PDB file of C-alpha atoms in Angstrom:
ATOM      1  CA  MET M   8      56.521 111.164 151.734  1.00 49.00           C
ATOM      2  CA  PRO M   9      57.997 107.998 150.391  1.00 44.00           C
ATOM      3  CA  ASP M  10      60.738 108.290 147.789  1.00 43.00           C
ATOM      4  CA  PRO M  11      59.481 107.163 144.148  1.00 41.00           C
ATOM      5  CA  SER M  12      62.647 105.673 142.894  1.00 39.00           C
ATOM      6  CA  ALA M  13      62.393 103.447 146.109  1.00 41.00           C
ATOM      7  CA  SER M  14      59.183 101.913 144.270  1.00 41.00           C
ATOM      8  CA  GLY M  15      60.700 101.275 140.908  1.00 42.00           C
ATOM      9  CA  SER M  16      58.210 104.260 139.435  1.00 37.00           C
ATOM     10  CA  SER M  17      59.442 107.939 138.984  1.00 36.00           C
ATOM     11  CA  THR M  18      58.156 111.461 138.878  1.00 37.00           C
ATOM     12  CA  ASP M  19      60.715 112.846 136.658  1.00 37.00           C
ATOM     13  CA  PRO M  20      59.409 114.743 134.053  1.00 38.00           C
ATOM     14  CA  GLY M  21      62.099 113.638 131.816  1.00 37.00           C
ATOM     15  CA  PRO M  22      64.380 115.523 129.282  1.00 37.00           C
ATOM     16  CA  ALA M  23      61.768 116.830 126.979  1.00 38.00           C
ATOM     17  CA  THR M  24      60.057 118.454 129.811  1.00 33.00           C
ATOM     18  CA  THR M  25      62.675 120.132 131.777  1.00 32.00           C
ATOM     19  CA  ALA M  26      64.258 121.565 128.195  1.00 39.00           C
ATOM     20  CA  GLY M  27      60.740 123.369 127.934  1.00 41.00           C
ATOM     21  CA  LEU M  28      59.710 121.343 125.434  1.00 45.00           C
ATOM     22  CA  GLY M  29      56.576 119.573 127.456  1.00 49.00           C
ATOM     23  CA  LEU M  30      54.101 119.930 124.425  1.00 52.00           C
ATOM     24  CA  PHE M  31      55.892 117.022 122.614  1.00 57.00           C
ATOM     25  CA  GLY M  32      56.270 113.347 123.186  1.00 53.00           C
ATOM     26  CA  ALA M  33      58.887 111.338 121.437  1.00 50.00           C
ATOM     27  CA  PRO M  34      58.316 109.639 118.250  1.00 50.00           C
ATOM     28  CA  ARG M  35      56.500 106.386 119.061  1.00 54.00           C
ATOM     29  CA  GLN M  36      55.165 103.531 117.550  1.00 55.00           C
ATOM     30  CA  HIS M  37      51.798 101.837 117.782  1.00 51.00           C
ATOM     31  CA  ASP M  38      50.828  98.758 116.049  1.00 55.00           C
ATOM     32  CA  GLY M  39      53.801  99.250 113.539  1.00 60.00           C
ATOM     33  CA  GLU M  40      52.874 103.062 112.810  1.00 75.00           C
ATOM     34  CA  ARG M  41      54.651 105.891 113.889  1.00 90.00           C
ATOM     35  CA  VAL M  42      52.356 108.414 115.834  1.00 94.00           C
ATOM     36  CA  CYS M  43      52.462 112.328 115.973  1.00 96.00           C
ATOM     37  CA  SER M  44      55.134 113.811 118.190  1.00 94.00           C
ATOM     38  CA  ARG M  45      52.174 116.208 119.408  1.00 96.00           C
ATOM     39  CA  LYS M  46      51.576 115.382 123.169  1.00 95.00           C
ATOM     40  CA  GLY M  47      48.667 113.693 123.757  1.00 95.00           C
ATOM     41  CA  CYS M  48      48.213 112.970 120.122  1.00 96.00           C
ATOM     42  CA  ARG M  49      47.917 109.302 119.259  1.00 94.00           C
ATOM     43  CA  ALA M  50      46.596 109.733 115.302  1.00 96.00           C
ATOM     44  CA  ASP M  51      49.207 108.044 112.684  1.00 95.00           C
ATOM     45  CA  ALA M  52      52.316 110.325 111.559  1.00 96.00           C
ATOM     46  CA  GLN M  53      52.378 110.984 107.905  1.00 96.00           C
ATOM     47  CA  TRP M  54      55.211 114.008 108.176  1.00 97.00           C
ATOM     48  CA  GLN M  55      58.644 114.315 109.413  1.00 96.00           C
ATOM     49  CA  LEU M  56      59.782 117.640 110.473  1.00 97.00           C
ATOM     50  CA  LEU M  57      63.400 117.945 110.588  1.00 96.00           C
ATOM     51  CA  TRP M  58      64.925 120.834 112.626  1.00 96.00           C
ATOM     52  CA  ASN M  59      68.157 121.698 114.596  1.00 95.00           C
ATOM     53  CA  ASN M  60      68.895 124.419 117.334  1.00 95.00           C
ATOM     54  CA  PRO M  61      72.370 126.135 116.216  1.00 94.00           C
ATOM     55  CA  ARG M  62      72.934 127.008 119.656  1.00 94.00           C
ATOM     56  CA  ILE M  63      73.722 123.257 120.608  1.00 94.00           C
ATOM     57  CA  HIS M  64      73.817 120.866 117.206  1.00 93.00           C
ATOM     58  CA  THR M  65      76.450 121.383 114.426  1.00 93.00           C
ATOM     59  CA  PRO M  66      74.877 122.823 111.021  1.00 93.00           C
ATOM     60  CA  GLU M  67      74.335 119.382 109.526  1.00 93.00           C
ATOM     61  CA  ARG M  68      72.499 117.637 112.217  1.00 94.00           C
ATOM     62  CA  ARG M  69      68.772 117.197 112.061  1.00 95.00           C
ATOM     63  CA  LYS M  70      66.437 115.922 114.768  1.00 95.00           C
ATOM     64  CA  ALA M  71      62.998 114.872 113.603  1.00 94.00           C
ATOM     65  CA  TRP M  72      59.686 115.172 115.028  1.00 94.00           C
ATOM     66  CA  ALA M  73      56.684 112.989 113.555  1.00 96.00           C
ATOM     67  CA  ALA M  74      53.336 114.627 112.834  1.00 97.00           C
ATOM     68  CA  CYS M  75      49.746 113.818 111.565  1.00 97.00           C
ATOM     69  CA  THR M  76      48.273 116.111 109.150  1.00 97.00           C
ATOM     70  CA  ASP M  77      46.569 118.229 111.750  1.00 97.00           C
ATOM     71  CA  HIS M  78      49.509 119.220 113.757  1.00 98.00           C
ATOM     72  CA  ARG M  79      52.067 119.823 110.614  1.00 98.00           C
ATOM     73  CA  VAL M  80      51.680 123.311 110.538  1.00 98.00           C
ATOM     74  CA  TRP M  81      51.267 123.912 113.970  1.00 97.00           C
ATOM     75  CA  PHE M  82      55.104 122.145 114.582  1.00 97.00           C
ATOM     76  CA  GLU M  83      56.331 123.846 111.481  1.00 98.00           C
ATOM     77  CA  GLU M  84      54.938 127.640 112.831  1.00 98.00           C
ATOM     78  CA  TYR M  85      56.429 126.540 116.341  1.00 97.00           C
ATOM     79  CA  LEU M  86      59.891 125.611 115.083  1.00 97.00           C
ATOM     80  CA  GLY M  87      59.880 128.342 112.545  1.00 97.00           C
ATOM     81  CA  GLU M  88      59.357 131.117 115.431  1.00 97.00           C
ATOM     82  CA  ARG M  89      62.020 129.736 116.925  1.00 96.00           C
ATOM     83  CA  GLY M  90      64.684 129.453 113.804  1.00 96.00           C
ATOM     84  CA  LEU M  91      64.865 125.725 114.293  1.00 96.00           C
ATOM     85  CA  TRP M  92      62.727 124.398 111.536  1.00 97.00           C
ATOM     86  CA  LYS M  93      64.926 122.985 108.305  1.00 96.00           C
ATOM     87  CA  GLN M  94      62.454 120.700 106.531  1.00 96.00           C
ATOM     88  CA  THR M  95      59.345 118.890 106.333  1.00 97.00           C
ATOM     89  CA  LEU M  96      59.033 115.622 104.474  1.00 96.00           C
ATOM     90  CA  PRO M  97      56.565 113.173 103.752  1.00 96.00           C
ATOM     91  CA  LEU M  98      57.057 109.886 106.422  1.00 94.00           C
ATOM     92  CA  VAL M  99      57.417 106.883 104.488  1.00 90.00           C
ATOM     93  CA  ALA M 100      56.279 103.503 105.788  1.00 84.00           C
ATOM     94  CA  GLY M 101      59.139 101.347 106.583  1.00 85.00           C
ATOM     95  CA  GLN M 102      61.995 103.826 106.194  1.00 86.00           C
ATOM     96  CA  PRO M 103      63.542 105.344 109.513  1.00 88.00           C
ATOM     97  CA  MET M 104      63.165 109.148 109.789  1.00 89.00           C
ATOM     98  CA  GLU M 105      65.880 111.429 108.312  1.00 85.00           C
ATOM     99  CA  THR M 106      67.861 112.302 111.647  1.00 82.00           C
ATOM    100  CA  ARG M 107      71.566 112.573 111.584  1.00 76.00           C
TER     101      ARG M 107
END
């Protein structure tokens, strides 16, 4: 079997999948608009969900996922069930997400 790294392509699923978070994509932009972080969703994001994993992050640290209106509640429930959700804020065009 050929080595995929030799051709420049990779089959590595990336850190999100290896960490068990393969349901999510990294926040991305399409035509200057942020796209929902839910895997496979290409809708414009209107919300940012701030979260923190207390096992690996300091208390003040905030990570963010972008969410469309359809996936906002899904993200809040997912993060809330795991004790990670901190806050949901509107995503304002032209302003960076509230990560720190």
